[in-house]
PDB file of C-alpha atoms in Angstrom:
ATOM      1  CA  MET A   1      88.712  20.180  -7.878  1.00  0.00           C
ATOM      2  CA  ASN A   2      85.201  20.235  -6.614  1.00  0.00           C
ATOM      3  CA  LEU A   3      82.534  21.037  -9.269  1.00  0.00           C
ATOM      4  CA  GLN A   4      78.897  21.054  -8.034  1.00  0.00           C
ATOM      5  CA  ARG A   5      76.000  21.117 -10.510  1.00  0.00           C
ATOM      6  CA  THR A   6      73.037  23.293  -9.335  1.00  0.00           C
ATOM      7  CA  ASN A   7      69.520  23.146 -10.488  1.00  0.00           C
ATOM      8  CA  PRO A   8      68.582  26.453 -12.272  1.00  0.00           C
ATOM      9  CA  ALA A   9      64.997  25.846 -10.926  1.00  0.00           C
ATOM     10  CA  ASP A  10      66.396  26.205  -7.238  1.00  0.00           C
ATOM     11  CA  SER A  11      67.693  29.685  -8.020  1.00  0.00           C
ATOM     12  CA  ILE A  12      64.389  30.955  -9.415  1.00  0.00           C
ATOM     13  CA  LEU A  13      62.310  29.489  -6.878  1.00  0.00           C
ATOM     14  CA  ASP A  14      64.832  31.198  -4.287  1.00  0.00           C
ATOM     15  CA  ILE A  15      64.231  34.746  -6.221  1.00  0.00           C
ATOM     16  CA  THR A  16      60.503  34.078  -6.163  1.00  0.00           C
ATOM     17  CA  PHE A  17      60.465  33.273  -2.537  1.00  0.00           C
ATOM     18  CA  HIS A  18      62.366  36.351  -1.581  1.00  0.00           C
ATOM     19  CA  THR A  19      60.067  38.397  -3.738  1.00  0.00           C
ATOM     20  CA  LEU A  20      57.164  37.178  -2.310  1.00  0.00           C
ATOM     21  CA  LYS A  21      58.451  37.566   1.453  1.00  0.00           C
ATOM     22  CA  ARG A  22      59.314  41.286   0.392  1.00  0.00           C
ATOM     23  CA  ARG A  23      55.728  41.764  -0.953  1.00  0.00           C
ATOM     24  CA  LEU A  24      54.290  40.107   2.062  1.00  0.00           C
ATOM     25  CA  LEU A  25      56.436  42.476   4.520  1.00  0.00           C
ATOM     26  CA  LEU A  26      55.391  45.576   2.492  1.00  0.00           C
ATOM     27  CA  LEU A  27      51.766  44.451   2.669  1.00  0.00           C
ATOM     28  CA  ILE A  28      52.039  44.078   6.637  1.00  0.00           C
ATOM     29  CA  ILE A  29      53.795  47.461   6.841  1.00  0.00           C
ATOM     30  CA  VAL A  30      51.059  49.283   4.823  1.00  0.00           C
ATOM     31  CA  LEU A  31      48.264  47.562   6.758  1.00  0.00           C
ATOM     32  CA  ALA A  32      49.775  48.390   9.933  1.00  0.00           C
ATOM     33  CA  ALA A  33      50.385  51.914   9.185  1.00  0.00           C
ATOM     34  CA  PHE A  34      46.561  52.366   8.215  1.00  0.00           C
ATOM     35  CA  SER A  35      45.376  50.678  11.305  1.00  0.00           C
ATOM     36  CA  LEU A  36      47.286  53.218  13.620  1.00  0.00           C
ATOM     37  CA  VAL A  37      44.824  55.859  14.720  1.00  0.00           C
ATOM     38  CA  SER A  38      45.648  58.639  17.292  1.00  0.00           C
ATOM     39  CA  PHE A  39      43.015  60.192  19.391  1.00  0.00           C
ATOM     40  CA  ASP A  40      43.092  63.086  21.804  1.00  0.00           C
ATOM     41  CA  GLY A  41      42.170  60.865  24.900  1.00  0.00           C
ATOM     42  CA  LYS A  42      38.428  61.917  25.019  1.00  0.00           C
ATOM     43  CA  LYS A  43      36.237  58.822  24.717  1.00  0.00           C
ATOM     44  CA  GLN A  44      33.987  59.398  21.490  1.00  0.00           C
ATOM     45  CA  ALA A  45      32.619  56.827  19.013  1.00  0.00           C
ATOM     46  CA  THR A  46      34.323  56.397  15.890  1.00  0.00           C
ATOM     47  CA  SER A  47      31.477  55.366  13.964  1.00  0.00           C
ATOM     48  CA  LEU A  48      27.742  55.976  13.776  1.00  0.00           C
ATOM     49  CA  GLN A  49      25.689  53.446  12.092  1.00  0.00           C
ATOM     50  CA  ASN A  50      22.300  54.397  10.547  1.00  0.00           C
ATOM     51  CA  SER A  51      20.457  50.987  10.245  1.00  0.00           C
ATOM     52  CA  ALA A  52      17.944  52.145   7.515  1.00  0.00           C
ATOM     53  CA  THR A  53      20.731  52.763   4.848  1.00  0.00           C
ATOM     54  CA  ASN A  54      23.566  50.958   6.045  1.00  0.00           C
ATOM     55  CA  ALA A  55      25.748  54.021   6.154  1.00  0.00           C
ATOM     56  CA  TYR A  56      28.476  54.889   8.671  1.00  0.00           C
ATOM     57  CA  LEU A  57      29.828  58.256   9.844  1.00  0.00           C
ATOM     58  CA  PHE A  58      33.587  57.730  10.502  1.00  0.00           C
ATOM     59  CA  LYS A  59      34.804  60.522  12.992  1.00  0.00           C
ATOM     60  CA  VAL A  60      38.696  60.350  13.430  1.00  0.00           C
ATOM     61  CA  ASN A  61      40.421  63.242  14.749  1.00  0.00           C
ATOM     62  CA  LYS A  62      39.332  66.185  12.564  1.00  0.00           C
ATOM     63  CA  ILE A  63      38.165  63.975   9.775  1.00  0.00           C
ATOM     64  CA  GLU A  64      34.356  63.109   9.380  1.00  0.00           C
ATOM     65  CA  LEU A  65      33.649  60.769   6.310  1.00  0.00           C
ATOM     66  CA  PRO A  66      30.379  58.994   5.648  1.00  0.00           C
ATOM     67  CA  ILE A  67      30.450  55.633   3.887  1.00  0.00           C
ATOM     68  CA  ASN A  68      28.030  53.057   3.118  1.00  0.00           C
ATOM     69  CA  ASN A  69      27.841  49.354   2.708  1.00  0.00           C
ATOM     70  CA  VAL A  70      28.657  49.157  -1.069  1.00  0.00           C
ATOM     71  CA  GLY A  71      31.788  51.442  -0.862  1.00  0.00           C
ATOM     72  CA  VAL A  72      30.434  54.978  -1.675  1.00  0.00           C
ATOM     73  CA  LEU A  73      32.534  57.553   0.061  1.00  0.00           C
ATOM     74  CA  ALA A  74      30.896  61.011   1.051  1.00  0.00           C
ATOM     75  CA  ASP A  75      27.936  60.971  -1.205  1.00  0.00           C
ATOM     76  CA  VAL A  76      25.780  58.873   1.299  1.00  0.00           C
ATOM     77  CA  PRO A  77      22.765  60.264   2.951  1.00  0.00           C
ATOM     78  CA  ILE A  78      23.300  60.478   6.564  1.00  0.00           C
ATOM     79  CA  PRO A  79      22.233  62.881   9.294  1.00  0.00           C
ATOM     80  CA  GLY A  80      24.808  65.761   9.624  1.00  0.00           C
ATOM     81  CA  GLY A  81      25.686  66.013   5.908  1.00  0.00           C
ATOM     82  CA  ARG A  82      26.636  64.296   2.702  1.00  0.00           C
ATOM     83  CA  GLN A  83      30.200  65.160   2.250  1.00  0.00           C
ATOM     84  CA  GLY A  84      33.668  64.220   3.716  1.00  0.00           C
ATOM     85  CA  VAL A  85      34.859  67.107   6.089  1.00  0.00           C
ATOM     86  CA  TYR A  86      38.122  67.726   7.553  1.00  0.00           C
ATOM     87  CA  ASP A  87      38.305  70.764  10.230  1.00  0.00           C
ATOM     88  CA  ASP A  88      34.897  71.967   9.172  1.00  0.00           C
ATOM     89  CA  LYS A  89      35.985  72.339   5.630  1.00  0.00           C
ATOM     90  CA  VAL A  90      34.529  69.944   2.798  1.00  0.00           C
ATOM     91  CA  PHE A  91      37.264  68.038   1.249  1.00  0.00           C
ATOM     92  CA  LEU A  92      35.425  65.230  -0.549  1.00  0.00           C
ATOM     93  CA  PHE A  93      32.062  65.661  -2.254  1.00  0.00           C
ATOM     94  CA  SER A  94      31.612  62.043  -3.737  1.00  0.00           C
ATOM     95  CA  GLY A  95      34.340  59.197  -3.841  1.00  0.00           C
ATOM     96  CA  GLY A  96      34.450  55.770  -4.537  1.00  0.00           C
ATOM     97  CA  PHE A  97      37.261  52.814  -5.763  1.00  0.00           C
ATOM     98  CA  PHE A  98      38.152  51.031  -8.600  1.00  0.00           C
ATOM     99  CA  LEU A  99      40.435  48.039  -8.268  1.00  0.00           C
ATOM    100  CA  GLY A 100      41.785  45.528 -10.711  1.00  0.00           C
ATOM    101  CA  GLY A 101      44.475  42.827 -11.107  1.00  0.00           C
ATOM    102  CA  TYR A 102      45.393  39.444 -12.379  1.00  0.00           C
ATOM    103  CA  GLY A 103      44.401  36.519 -10.294  1.00  0.00           C
ATOM    104  CA  GLY A 104      44.008  32.683 -10.547  1.00  0.00           C
ATOM    105  CA  TYR A 105      46.592  29.991 -10.628  1.00  0.00           C
ATOM    106  CA  ASP A 106      48.860  31.201 -13.308  1.00  0.00           C
ATOM    107  CA  SER A 107      47.800  34.881 -12.968  1.00  0.00           C
ATOM    108  CA  SER A 108      46.051  34.878 -16.209  1.00  0.00           C
ATOM    109  CA  PHE A 109      42.561  35.839 -15.164  1.00  0.00           C
ATOM    110  CA  LEU A 110      42.092  39.615 -15.172  1.00  0.00           C
ATOM    111  CA  TRP A 111      39.522  41.043 -12.852  1.00  0.00           C
ATOM    112  CA  VAL A 112      38.175  44.624 -12.272  1.00  0.00           C
ATOM    113  CA  ASN A 113      35.622  46.054  -9.765  1.00  0.00           C
ATOM    114  CA  GLY A 114      34.693  49.460  -8.725  1.00  0.00           C
ATOM    115  CA  VAL A 115      32.084  51.853  -7.200  1.00  0.00           C
ATOM    116  CA  ALA A 116      31.833  55.476  -8.160  1.00  0.00           C
ATOM    117  CA  SER A 117      28.323  57.197  -7.221  1.00  0.00           C
ATOM    118  CA  ALA A 118      29.089  60.516  -8.918  1.00  0.00           C
ATOM    119  CA  VAL A 119      29.224  58.940 -12.266  1.00  0.00           C
ATOM    120  CA  ARG A 120      26.419  56.339 -11.295  1.00  0.00           C
ATOM    121  CA  ILE A 121      28.991  53.284 -11.765  1.00  0.00           C
ATOM    122  CA  GLY A 122      27.583  50.726  -9.040  1.00  0.00           C
ATOM    123  CA  ASP A 123      28.755  47.028  -8.828  1.00  0.00           C
ATOM    124  CA  TYR A 124      26.901  46.002  -5.797  1.00  0.00           C
TER     125      TYR A 124
END
């Protein structure tokens, strides 16, 4: 009879490693999907920089979206308009982002960050 004793920590570490591996693979897939951009073969700039305000106008396919260096979307003073446009129709007046999560060695540090110009919330 061959009985082997296994360390319970080994199975926990194995599960954690596989979970981490899956999350890393999912992150790579999501980043790869966002990085794929198609174009119609015409050479045109995908962004214009306004050096006075550090604002950019992203022009990709039918989307024109102004953004500035602090994360404000669409509500950015730039030549050509202050709104997000898709196929000559406004789809975004003002946007921003809020991010949050747990960090640190033992994931006990809660952090939150965000920018939303329409409600005058700015962090930068």
